[in-house]
PDB file of C-alpha atoms and ligand atoms in Angstrom:
ATOM      1  CA  MET E   1      -0.012   0.580  -0.195  1.00 42.00           C
ATOM      2  CA  LEU E   2       2.713   2.672   1.358  1.00 43.00           C
ATOM      3  CA  ARG E   3       4.623   1.618  -2.483  1.00 45.00           C
ATOM      4  CA  TYR E   4       1.813   2.542  -4.277  1.00 44.00           C
ATOM      5  CA  THR E   5       1.254   5.869  -2.177  1.00 42.00           C
ATOM      6  CA  LEU E   6       4.743   7.044  -2.730  1.00 41.00           C
ATOM      7  CA  PHE E   7       3.988   6.251  -6.294  1.00 41.00           C
ATOM      8  CA  PHE E   8       0.893   8.349  -6.266  1.00 41.00           C
ATOM      9  CA  TYR E   9       2.827  10.954  -4.948  1.00 43.00           C
ATOM     10  CA  PHE E  10       5.716  10.654  -7.095  1.00 41.00           C
ATOM     11  CA  MET E  11       3.354  10.896 -10.360  1.00 42.00           C
ATOM     12  CA  VAL E  12       1.665  14.058  -8.694  1.00 40.00           C
ATOM     13  CA  ILE E  13       4.559  15.835  -8.353  1.00 42.00           C
ATOM     14  CA  ALA E  14       6.531  15.408 -10.898  1.00 43.00           C
ATOM     15  CA  ILE E  15       3.082  16.413 -13.547  1.00 41.00           C
ATOM     16  CA  LEU E  16       2.235  19.756 -11.383  1.00 42.00           C
ATOM     17  CA  PRO E  17       5.210  21.908 -12.884  1.00 45.00           C
ATOM     18  CA  ILE E  18       4.347  20.882 -16.626  1.00 45.00           C
ATOM     19  CA  ALA E  19       0.573  21.697 -15.316  1.00 42.00           C
ATOM     20  CA  ARG E  20       1.686  24.775 -13.185  1.00 45.00           C
ATOM     21  CA  SER E  21       3.243  26.380 -16.444  1.00 46.00           C
ATOM     22  CA  ALA E  22       0.082  25.932 -18.708  1.00 45.00           C
ATOM     23  CA  VAL E  23      -1.899  26.774 -16.522  1.00 49.00           C
ATOM     24  CA  VAL E  24      -0.196  29.794 -14.317  1.00 48.00           C
ATOM     25  CA  ASN E  25       1.277  30.839 -17.982  1.00 51.00           C
ATOM     26  CA  PRO E  26      -0.116  34.563 -18.645  1.00 71.00           C
ATOM     27  CA  LYS E  27       0.675  36.650 -14.931  1.00 91.00           C
ATOM     28  CA  PRO E  28       5.027  36.167 -14.892  1.00 95.00           C
ATOM     29  CA  THR E  29       6.107  37.395 -11.487  1.00 96.00           C
ATOM     30  CA  THR E  30       9.976  37.410 -12.780  1.00 97.00           C
ATOM     31  CA  CYS E  31      11.524  37.607 -14.982  1.00 97.00           C
ATOM     32  CA  ALA E  32      12.790  34.063 -15.035  1.00 96.00           C
ATOM     33  CA  ALA E  33       8.679  33.425 -15.641  1.00 95.00           C
ATOM     34  CA  VAL E  34       8.987  35.933 -18.635  1.00 95.00           C
ATOM     35  CA  ARG E  35      11.736  33.658 -20.019  1.00 95.00           C
ATOM     36  CA  SER E  36      10.399  30.191 -19.172  1.00 91.00           C
ATOM     37  CA  ILE E  37       6.989  31.338 -20.758  1.00 91.00           C
ATOM     38  CA  TYR E  38       8.094  33.134 -23.519  1.00 92.00           C
ATOM     39  CA  HIS E  39      11.673  32.051 -24.601  1.00 93.00           C
ATOM     40  CA  VAL E  40      12.313  35.132 -25.337  1.00 93.00           C
ATOM     41  CA  SER E  41      16.507  35.852 -24.936  1.00 93.00           C
ATOM     42  CA  GLN E  42      17.188  39.849 -25.669  1.00 95.00           C
ATOM     43  CA  ASN E  43      17.554  42.008 -22.635  1.00 96.00           C
ATOM     44  CA  GLY E  44      15.299  44.726 -22.444  1.00 96.00           C
ATOM     45  CA  TYR E  45      11.482  45.654 -20.481  1.00 96.00           C
ATOM     46  CA  PHE E  46       8.740  43.365 -19.710  1.00 97.00           C
ATOM     47  CA  THR E  47       5.483  43.244 -17.779  1.00 96.00           C
ATOM     48  CA  LEU E  48       5.694  41.350 -14.497  1.00 97.00           C
ATOM     49  CA  HIS E  49       2.852  41.100 -12.224  1.00 96.00           C
ATOM     50  CA  ASP E  50       3.036  42.256  -8.549  1.00 95.00           C
ATOM     51  CA  SER E  51       1.549  40.421  -5.274  1.00 94.00           C
ATOM     52  CA  THR E  52      -1.963  41.894  -6.081  1.00 94.00           C
ATOM     53  CA  ASN E  53      -1.409  40.695  -9.892  1.00 94.00           C
ATOM     54  CA  LYS E  54      -1.364  44.518 -10.485  1.00 95.00           C
ATOM     55  CA  PRO E  55       1.155  45.028 -14.217  1.00 96.00           C
ATOM     56  CA  TYR E  56       4.239  46.691 -14.228  1.00 97.00           C
ATOM     57  CA  LEU E  57       6.917  47.410 -16.231  1.00 97.00           C
ATOM     58  CA  ALA E  58      10.315  45.748 -15.274  1.00 97.00           C
ATOM     59  CA  PHE E  59      14.440  45.542 -16.623  1.00 97.00           C
ATOM     60  CA  CYS E  60      15.537  41.663 -17.400  1.00 97.00           C
ATOM     61  CA  ASP E  61      18.456  40.395 -17.998  1.00 97.00           C
ATOM     62  CA  PHE E  62      18.811  37.241 -19.426  1.00 97.00           C
ATOM     63  CA  GLN E  63      22.058  37.472 -21.037  1.00 96.00           C
ATOM     64  CA  SER E  64      24.675  38.386 -18.459  1.00 96.00           C
ATOM     65  CA  ASP E  65      24.898  34.890 -16.310  1.00 96.00           C
ATOM     66  CA  PRO E  66      24.424  32.228 -18.724  1.00 93.00           C
ATOM     67  CA  GLY E  67      20.987  30.310 -17.588  1.00 94.00           C
ATOM     68  CA  PHE E  68      20.438  32.702 -15.137  1.00 96.00           C
ATOM     69  CA  ALA E  69      17.260  35.600 -15.474  1.00 97.00           C
ATOM     70  CA  TRP E  70      17.465  38.962 -13.758  1.00 98.00           C
ATOM     71  CA  THR E  71      15.247  41.441 -11.878  1.00 98.00           C
ATOM     72  CA  LEU E  72      16.320  44.613 -11.723  1.00 98.00           C
ATOM     73  CA  ILE E  73      15.247  46.129  -8.354  1.00 98.00           C
ATOM     74  CA  GLU E  74      17.472  48.826  -8.036  1.00 98.00           C
ATOM     75  CA  SER E  75      19.456  50.776  -9.814  1.00 98.00           C
ATOM     76  CA  LEU E  76      21.780  54.667  -8.532  1.00 98.00           C
ATOM     77  CA  SER E  77      24.239  56.713  -9.491  1.00 98.00           C
ATOM     78  CA  ARG E  78      27.126  57.222  -7.512  1.00 98.00           C
ATOM     79  CA  THR E  79      25.665  60.603  -6.727  1.00 98.00           C
ATOM     80  CA  ASN E  80      21.947  59.339  -5.729  1.00 98.00           C
ATOM     81  CA  ALA E  81      23.260  56.406  -3.818  1.00 98.00           C
ATOM     82  CA  ALA E  82      25.165  59.166  -1.582  1.00 97.00           C
ATOM     83  CA  THR E  83      22.259  60.324  -0.776  1.00 97.00           C
ATOM     84  CA  THR E  84      20.438  59.727   2.899  1.00 96.00           C
ATOM     85  CA  THR E  85      17.503  59.218   0.839  1.00 96.00           C
ATOM     86  CA  PHE E  86      19.244  55.927  -1.049  1.00 97.00           C
ATOM     87  CA  ARG E  87      21.331  54.850   1.786  1.00 97.00           C
ATOM     88  CA  LYS E  88      18.430  52.866   3.591  1.00 96.00           C
ATOM     89  CA  SER E  89      18.164  49.636   3.622  1.00 96.00           C
ATOM     90  CA  PHE E  90      16.132  47.221   1.858  1.00 97.00           C
ATOM     91  CA  TYR E  91      14.061  47.064   4.755  1.00 96.00           C
ATOM     92  CA  TYR E  92      12.570  50.452   3.752  1.00 97.00           C
ATOM     93  CA  ASN E  93      10.133  50.982   1.509  1.00 97.00           C
ATOM     94  CA  VAL E  94      11.833  53.727  -0.838  1.00 97.00           C
ATOM     95  CA  PRO E  95      10.300  53.163  -4.337  1.00 98.00           C
ATOM     96  CA  SER E  96      11.406  55.645  -7.078  1.00 98.00           C
ATOM     97  CA  ASN E  97      10.274  56.085 -10.510  1.00 97.00           C
ATOM     98  CA  GLU E  98       8.567  52.483 -10.472  1.00 94.00           C
ATOM     99  CA  CYS E  99       6.991  53.090 -13.569  1.00 89.00           C
ATOM    100  CA  THR E 100      10.084  54.116 -15.993  1.00 89.00           C
ATOM    101  CA  PRO E 101      12.891  52.420 -14.934  1.00 89.00           C
ATOM    102  CA  ASN E 102      15.416  54.613 -14.606  1.00 89.00           C
ATOM    103  CA  TRP E 103      19.349  53.677 -14.481  1.00 97.00           C
ATOM    104  CA  SER E 104      20.081  56.547 -12.125  1.00 98.00           C
ATOM    105  CA  ASN E 105      17.269  56.999 -10.195  1.00 98.00           C
ATOM    106  CA  TYR E 106      15.221  53.640  -9.561  1.00 98.00           C
ATOM    107  CA  ARG E 107      13.963  51.106  -6.768  1.00 98.00           C
ATOM    108  CA  LEU E 108      11.267  48.978  -6.474  1.00 98.00           C
ATOM    109  CA  SER E 109       9.201  49.324  -4.094  1.00 97.00           C
ATOM    110  CA  LYS E 110       9.744  47.564  -1.379  1.00 97.00           C
ATOM    111  CA  ALA E 111       6.082  44.676  -1.711  1.00 97.00           C
ATOM    112  CA  LYS E 112       7.671  43.929  -5.383  1.00 98.00           C
ATOM    113  CA  MET E 113      10.688  43.430  -3.972  1.00 98.00           C
ATOM    114  CA  SER E 114       9.569  41.089  -1.509  1.00 97.00           C
ATOM    115  CA  ALA E 115       6.974  39.509  -4.033  1.00 97.00           C
ATOM    116  CA  LEU E 116      10.129  39.053  -6.466  1.00 98.00           C
ATOM    117  CA  LYS E 117      12.516  37.661  -3.543  1.00 97.00           C
ATOM    118  CA  GLN E 118       9.613  35.019  -2.677  1.00 96.00           C
ATOM    119  CA  ALA E 119       8.856  33.950  -6.084  1.00 96.00           C
ATOM    120  CA  ALA E 120       9.990  30.203  -6.768  1.00 94.00           C
ATOM    121  CA  SER E 121      12.206  31.173  -9.758  1.00 93.00           C
ATOM    122  CA  SER E 122      14.232  33.450  -7.389  1.00 97.00           C
ATOM    123  CA  THR E 123      17.362  32.283  -6.011  1.00 97.00           C
ATOM    124  CA  HIS E 124      19.559  34.609  -5.544  1.00 98.00           C
ATOM    125  CA  PHE E 125      20.731  38.577  -5.703  1.00 98.00           C
ATOM    126  CA  ARG E 126      24.062  40.013  -7.671  1.00 98.00           C
ATOM    127  CA  ALA E 127      25.010  43.217  -7.319  1.00 98.00           C
ATOM    128  CA  THR E 128      26.729  44.868 -10.692  1.00 98.00           C
ATOM    129  CA  CYS E 129      28.507  48.297 -11.822  1.00 98.00           C
ATOM    130  CA  ASN E 130      27.265  49.993 -15.017  1.00 97.00           C
ATOM    131  CA  PHE E 131      25.072  47.628 -16.377  1.00 97.00           C
ATOM    132  CA  ASP E 132      24.326  49.001 -20.323  1.00 91.00           C
ATOM    133  CA  ASN E 133      20.931  48.077 -22.092  1.00 85.00           C
ATOM    134  CA  GLN E 134      22.518  48.932 -25.059  1.00 85.00           C
ATOM    135  CA  ASN E 135      24.680  46.240 -25.397  1.00 88.00           C
ATOM    136  CA  GLU E 136      23.940  42.802 -26.040  1.00 89.00           C
ATOM    137  CA  LYS E 137      25.012  40.826 -22.868  1.00 91.00           C
ATOM    138  CA  GLY E 138      24.919  43.746 -20.538  1.00 94.00           C
ATOM    139  CA  LEU E 139      27.689  43.472 -18.356  1.00 94.00           C
ATOM    140  CA  ALA E 140      31.382  42.980 -20.569  1.00 91.00           C
ATOM    141  CA  ASN E 141      32.944  41.465 -18.144  1.00 92.00           C
ATOM    142  CA  ARG E 142      32.402  40.399 -13.950  1.00 95.00           C
ATOM    143  CA  ARG E 143      34.756  43.357 -12.834  1.00 96.00           C
ATOM    144  CA  ASP E 144      33.277  44.840  -9.751  1.00 97.00           C
ATOM    145  CA  TYR E 145      30.221  41.727  -9.568  1.00 98.00           C
ATOM    146  CA  ILE E 146      29.132  39.905  -6.706  1.00 98.00           C
ATOM    147  CA  ARG E 147      26.739  37.241  -6.877  1.00 98.00           C
ATOM    148  CA  VAL E 148      24.773  35.520  -3.482  1.00 98.00           C
ATOM    149  CA  SER E 149      22.359  32.954  -2.749  1.00 98.00           C
ATOM    150  CA  PHE E 150      19.477  33.704  -0.200  1.00 97.00           C
ATOM    151  CA  CYS E 151      20.231  30.315   0.953  1.00 97.00           C
ATOM    152  CA  ALA E 152      23.668  32.003   1.662  1.00 97.00           C
ATOM    153  CA  TYR E 153      22.475  35.272   3.178  1.00 96.00           C
ATOM    154  CA  ASN E 154      18.791  35.647   4.194  1.00 91.00           C
ATOM    155  CA  SER E 155      18.966  39.330   6.074  1.00 94.00           C
ATOM    156  CA  PHE E 156      18.027  40.778   2.722  1.00 96.00           C
ATOM    157  CA  PHE E 157      15.119  42.753   3.851  1.00 95.00           C
ATOM    158  CA  SER E 158      16.333  43.751   7.663  1.00 90.00           C
ATOM    159  CA  ALA E 159      18.557  46.349   9.080  1.00 89.00           C
ATOM    160  CA  ARG E 160      20.689  45.034  11.882  1.00 89.00           C
ATOM    161  CA  ASN E 161      23.350  46.728  12.951  1.00 91.00           C
ATOM    162  CA  ALA E 162      26.119  43.820  12.774  1.00 93.00           C
ATOM    163  CA  TRP E 163      27.991  42.451  10.100  1.00 96.00           C
ATOM    164  CA  ILE E 164      26.917  39.497   8.853  1.00 97.00           C
ATOM    165  CA  CYS E 165      29.624  37.172   7.070  1.00 97.00           C
ATOM    166  CA  ALA E 166      27.753  34.937   3.638  1.00 98.00           C
ATOM    167  CA  VAL E 167      29.461  32.528   1.538  1.00 98.00           C
ATOM    168  CA  VAL E 168      28.738  34.299  -1.798  1.00 98.00           C
ATOM    169  CA  ASP E 169      29.022  31.929  -5.308  1.00 97.00           C
ATOM    170  CA  TYR E 170      31.115  35.142  -6.608  1.00 98.00           C
ATOM    171  CA  ILE E 171      32.923  38.431  -5.796  1.00 98.00           C
ATOM    172  CA  ASN E 172      35.139  40.258  -8.315  1.00 98.00           C
ATOM    173  CA  ILE E 173      36.371  43.683  -7.162  1.00 98.00           C
ATOM    174  CA  ARG E 174      39.002  45.574  -9.323  1.00 96.00           C
ATOM    175  CA  GLY E 175      39.749  41.812 -11.167  1.00 96.00           C
ATOM    176  CA  TYR E 176      40.324  40.342  -7.523  1.00 97.00           C
ATOM    177  CA  SER E 177      38.057  37.618  -7.500  1.00 97.00           C
ATOM    178  CA  CYS E 178      36.610  34.793  -5.319  1.00 96.00           C
ATOM    179  CA  SER E 179      34.616  31.555  -5.655  1.00 98.00           C
ATOM    180  CA  LYS E 180      32.717  30.714  -2.585  1.00 98.00           C
ATOM    181  CA  CYS E 181      34.214  33.224   0.302  1.00 97.00           C
ATOM    182  CA  ASN E 182      33.169  34.061   2.852  1.00 98.00           C
ATOM    183  CA  ILE E 183      32.176  38.259   3.566  1.00 98.00           C
ATOM    184  CA  PRO E 184      30.646  40.467   5.566  1.00 98.00           C
ATOM    185  CA  PHE E 185      27.468  42.596   4.625  1.00 97.00           C
ATOM    186  CA  TYR E 186      25.913  45.616   6.510  1.00 97.00           C
ATOM    187  CA  SER E 187      22.773  47.306   6.675  1.00 95.00           C
ATOM    188  CA  TYR E 188      21.029  49.165   8.854  1.00 95.00           C
ATOM    189  CA  SER E 189      18.323  52.099   8.722  1.00 92.00           C
ATOM    190  CA  ASN E 190      20.414  54.113   7.174  1.00 92.00           C
ATOM    191  CA  TYR E 191      22.914  52.119   5.442  1.00 96.00           C
ATOM    192  CA  HIS E 192      22.262  50.532   2.205  1.00 97.00           C
ATOM    193  CA  LEU E 193      23.115  46.536   1.998  1.00 97.00           C
ATOM    194  CA  PHE E 194      26.810  46.756   1.059  1.00 97.00           C
ATOM    195  CA  VAL E 195      30.298  45.701   1.763  1.00 97.00           C
ATOM    196  CA  ASP E 196      33.499  47.329   3.645  1.00 97.00           C
ATOM    197  CA  LEU E 197      36.562  46.969   1.927  1.00 98.00           C
ATOM    198  CA  PRO E 198      38.647  47.102   5.247  1.00 97.00           C
ATOM    199  CA  GLN E 199      36.243  45.238   6.887  1.00 97.00           C
ATOM    200  CA  ALA E 200      36.075  42.451   4.270  1.00 97.00           C
ATOM    201  CA  LYS E 201      39.572  42.003   4.827  1.00 97.00           C
ATOM    202  CA  VAL E 202      40.127  41.272   8.510  1.00 97.00           C
ATOM    203  CA  SER E 203      36.749  39.370   8.873  1.00 97.00           C
ATOM    204  CA  CYS E 204      34.928  36.636   7.806  1.00 97.00           C
ATOM    205  CA  GLY E 205      37.147  34.807   4.769  1.00 97.00           C
ATOM    206  CA  ARG E 206      39.358  37.304   5.284  1.00 97.00           C
ATOM    207  CA  PHE E 207      39.302  39.097   1.190  1.00 97.00           C
ATOM    208  CA  ASN E 208      41.723  40.821   0.684  1.00 96.00           C
ATOM    209  CA  VAL E 209      41.851  43.613  -2.318  1.00 96.00           C
ATOM    210  CA  PRO E 210      45.814  45.695  -1.294  1.00 93.00           C
ATOM    211  CA  ASP E 211      44.605  48.698  -2.788  1.00 92.00           C
ATOM    212  CA  VAL E 212      41.908  49.319  -0.494  1.00 96.00           C
ATOM    213  CA  LYS E 213      40.737  53.416   1.053  1.00 96.00           C
ATOM    214  CA  SER E 214      39.857  53.864   4.253  1.00 96.00           C
ATOM    215  CA  GLY E 215      35.972  52.826   5.090  1.00 96.00           C
ATOM    216  CA  GLU E 216      36.080  51.879   1.210  1.00 97.00           C
ATOM    217  CA  ASP E 217      32.260  51.055   0.832  1.00 97.00           C
ATOM    218  CA  ILE E 218      31.056  48.425  -1.726  1.00 98.00           C
ATOM    219  CA  PHE E 219      28.431  47.989  -3.615  1.00 98.00           C
ATOM    220  CA  GLY E 220      26.300  51.002  -1.912  1.00 97.00           C
ATOM    221  CA  ASN E 221      26.421  53.335   0.597  1.00 96.00           C
ATOM    222  CA  TYR E 222      29.124  55.445  -0.553  1.00 97.00           C
ATOM    223  CA  VAL E 223      30.365  57.399   2.199  1.00 96.00           C
ATOM    224  CA  HIS E 224      33.712  56.188   1.192  1.00 97.00           C
ATOM    225  CA  TYR E 225      34.231  55.177  -2.494  1.00 97.00           C
ATOM    226  CA  HIS E 226      37.323  54.162  -5.001  1.00 97.00           C
ATOM    227  CA  PRO E 227      37.642  55.887  -7.857  1.00 96.00           C
ATOM    228  CA  LYS E 228      38.309  52.812  -9.492  1.00 97.00           C
ATOM    229  CA  PHE E 229      35.688  50.851  -8.405  1.00 97.00           C
ATOM    230  CA  SER E 230      33.932  51.429 -11.994  1.00 97.00           C
ATOM    231  CA  CYS E 231      30.559  51.575  -9.910  1.00 98.00           C
ATOM    232  CA  THR E 232      32.456  54.824  -7.815  1.00 98.00           C
ATOM    233  CA  MET E 233      34.590  56.051 -10.620  1.00 97.00           C
ATOM    234  CA  ASN E 234      32.630  59.389 -11.304  1.00 97.00           C
ATOM    235  CA  SER E 235      29.233  60.609 -10.302  1.00 98.00           C
ATOM    236  CA  THR E 236      27.299  59.075 -13.178  1.00 97.00           C
ATOM    237  CA  SER E 237      28.512  55.310 -12.443  1.00 98.00           C
ATOM    238  CA  THR E 238      25.605  53.240 -11.937  1.00 98.00           C
ATOM    239  CA  THR E 239      25.090  50.854  -8.764  1.00 98.00           C
ATOM    240  CA  ASN E 240      22.605  48.130 -10.521  1.00 98.00           C
ATOM    241  CA  TRP E 241      20.663  45.190  -7.693  1.00 98.00           C
ATOM    242  CA  TRP E 242      18.601  42.376  -8.990  1.00 98.00           C
ATOM    243  CA  ILE E 243      17.139  39.348  -7.375  1.00 98.00           C
ATOM    244  CA  GLY E 244      16.684  36.227 -10.383  1.00 98.00           C
ATOM    245  CA  GLY E 245      17.793  32.508 -10.359  1.00 96.00           C
ATOM    246  CA  ALA E 246      17.601  30.103 -13.134  1.00 93.00           C
ATOM    247  CA  PHE E 247      15.625  29.600 -16.289  1.00 88.00           C
ATOM    248  CA  TYR E 248      14.540  26.307 -17.490  1.00 81.00           C
ATOM    249  CA  ASP E 249      13.492  26.372 -21.575  1.00 74.00           C
TER     250      ASP E 249
HETATM  251  C1  LIG U 301      15.821  59.774 -14.278  1.00 69.98           C
HETATM  252  O1  LIG U 301      14.972  60.211 -13.441  1.00 69.98           O
HETATM  253  C2  LIG U 301      15.332  61.571 -13.002  1.00 69.98           C
HETATM  254  C3  LIG U 301      14.391  61.955 -12.405  1.00 69.98           C
HETATM  255  O2  LIG U 301      14.288  61.477 -11.166  1.00 69.98           O
HETATM  256  C4  LIG U 301      15.273  61.997 -14.441  1.00 69.98           C
HETATM  257  O3  LIG U 301      15.940  63.721 -14.091  1.00 69.98           O
HETATM  258  C5  LIG U 301      16.549  61.476 -15.569  1.00 69.98           C
HETATM  259  O4  LIG U 301      16.678  62.367 -16.457  1.00 69.98           O
HETATM  260  C6  LIG U 301      16.199  60.156 -15.924  1.00 69.98           C
HETATM  261  N1  LIG U 301      16.949  59.260 -16.421  1.00 69.98           N
HETATM  262  C7  LIG U 301      16.439  58.566 -17.515  1.00 69.98           C
HETATM  263  C8  LIG U 301      18.063  58.054 -18.258  1.00 69.98           C
HETATM  264  O5  LIG U 301      15.645  58.645 -18.031  1.00 69.98           O
HETATM  265  C1  LIG U 302      31.572  57.772 -15.761  1.00 69.98           C
HETATM  266  O1  LIG U 302      31.871  56.226 -16.167  1.00 69.98           O
HETATM  267  C2  LIG U 302      31.204  55.974 -16.760  1.00 69.98           C
HETATM  268  C3  LIG U 302      31.702  54.188 -16.167  1.00 69.98           C
HETATM  269  O2  LIG U 302      31.434  54.146 -15.009  1.00 69.98           O
HETATM  270  C4  LIG U 302      31.779  55.503 -18.155  1.00 69.98           C
HETATM  271  O3  LIG U 302      31.104  54.929 -18.791  1.00 69.98           O
HETATM  272  C5  LIG U 302      31.296  57.211 -18.609  1.00 69.98           C
HETATM  273  O4  LIG U 302      31.990  57.555 -19.839  1.00 69.98           O
HETATM  274  C6  LIG U 302      31.934  58.759 -17.470  1.00 69.98           C
HETATM  275  N1  LIG U 302      31.507  60.118 -17.631  1.00 69.98           N
HETATM  276  C7  LIG U 302      32.945  60.781 -17.950  1.00 69.98           C
HETATM  277  C8  LIG U 302      32.292  61.936 -18.132  1.00 69.98           C
HETATM  278  O5  LIG U 302      33.697  60.093 -17.282  1.00 69.98           O
END
């Protein structure tokens, strides 16, 4: 009897994904779902649906990491990223230009970000510099880039006054990179989620970038920054944050 019951469950589990993609198809909530449903491959603006089923326009990247689809959740110029408004951690709701994704001044509402993170297809977050929507691939390479699994770092929406170590998939700062290394993250009321390079040098897995500046912030906050880090090269350089996951064709 048990054997048949298990077999039955196995069949249901095996059939469910097919049934779901056939029925739930029309309302993608993430770029990974857009990719899986419509098999599009070019980066661009696509309609997603939020948790109340309302449509909104989002920027999707299917190109820069093979097999991954990313939804843009925030993109800020260095000047904007350093303002009190945008230094708020993802715990806070600070939407900007939500209807018109904009590389220098854009942030989704917390409700939309939360819905993206909760979607079954979302497994990772990442930050990039100067993502280029005019370029087919979006990123020329992975210089100045970080990618992290939500399993490794589960404080994405927290404001915690502490350094939290997380084993990242990959980090690259000015060409110094490592995979599966332990990096300290910080995010608090007036601190955007970011990494401080001097702190990374002495804590967690001791990631050592040789030419750090005193207090150098990377991927956000930018009270102290280095002009050789491409997100902070000049006042218009951009930092782009994404939520994403693998897609299945
Ligand atoms: C982004 O939005 C700001 C207003 O918040 C505007 O001044 C700027 O021109 C926009 N940039 C683009 C590229 O649309
Ligand atoms: C600012 O930096 C970006 C890349 O970080 C670059 O594309 C742009 O040309 C620079 N602008 C100026 C005025 O130097």
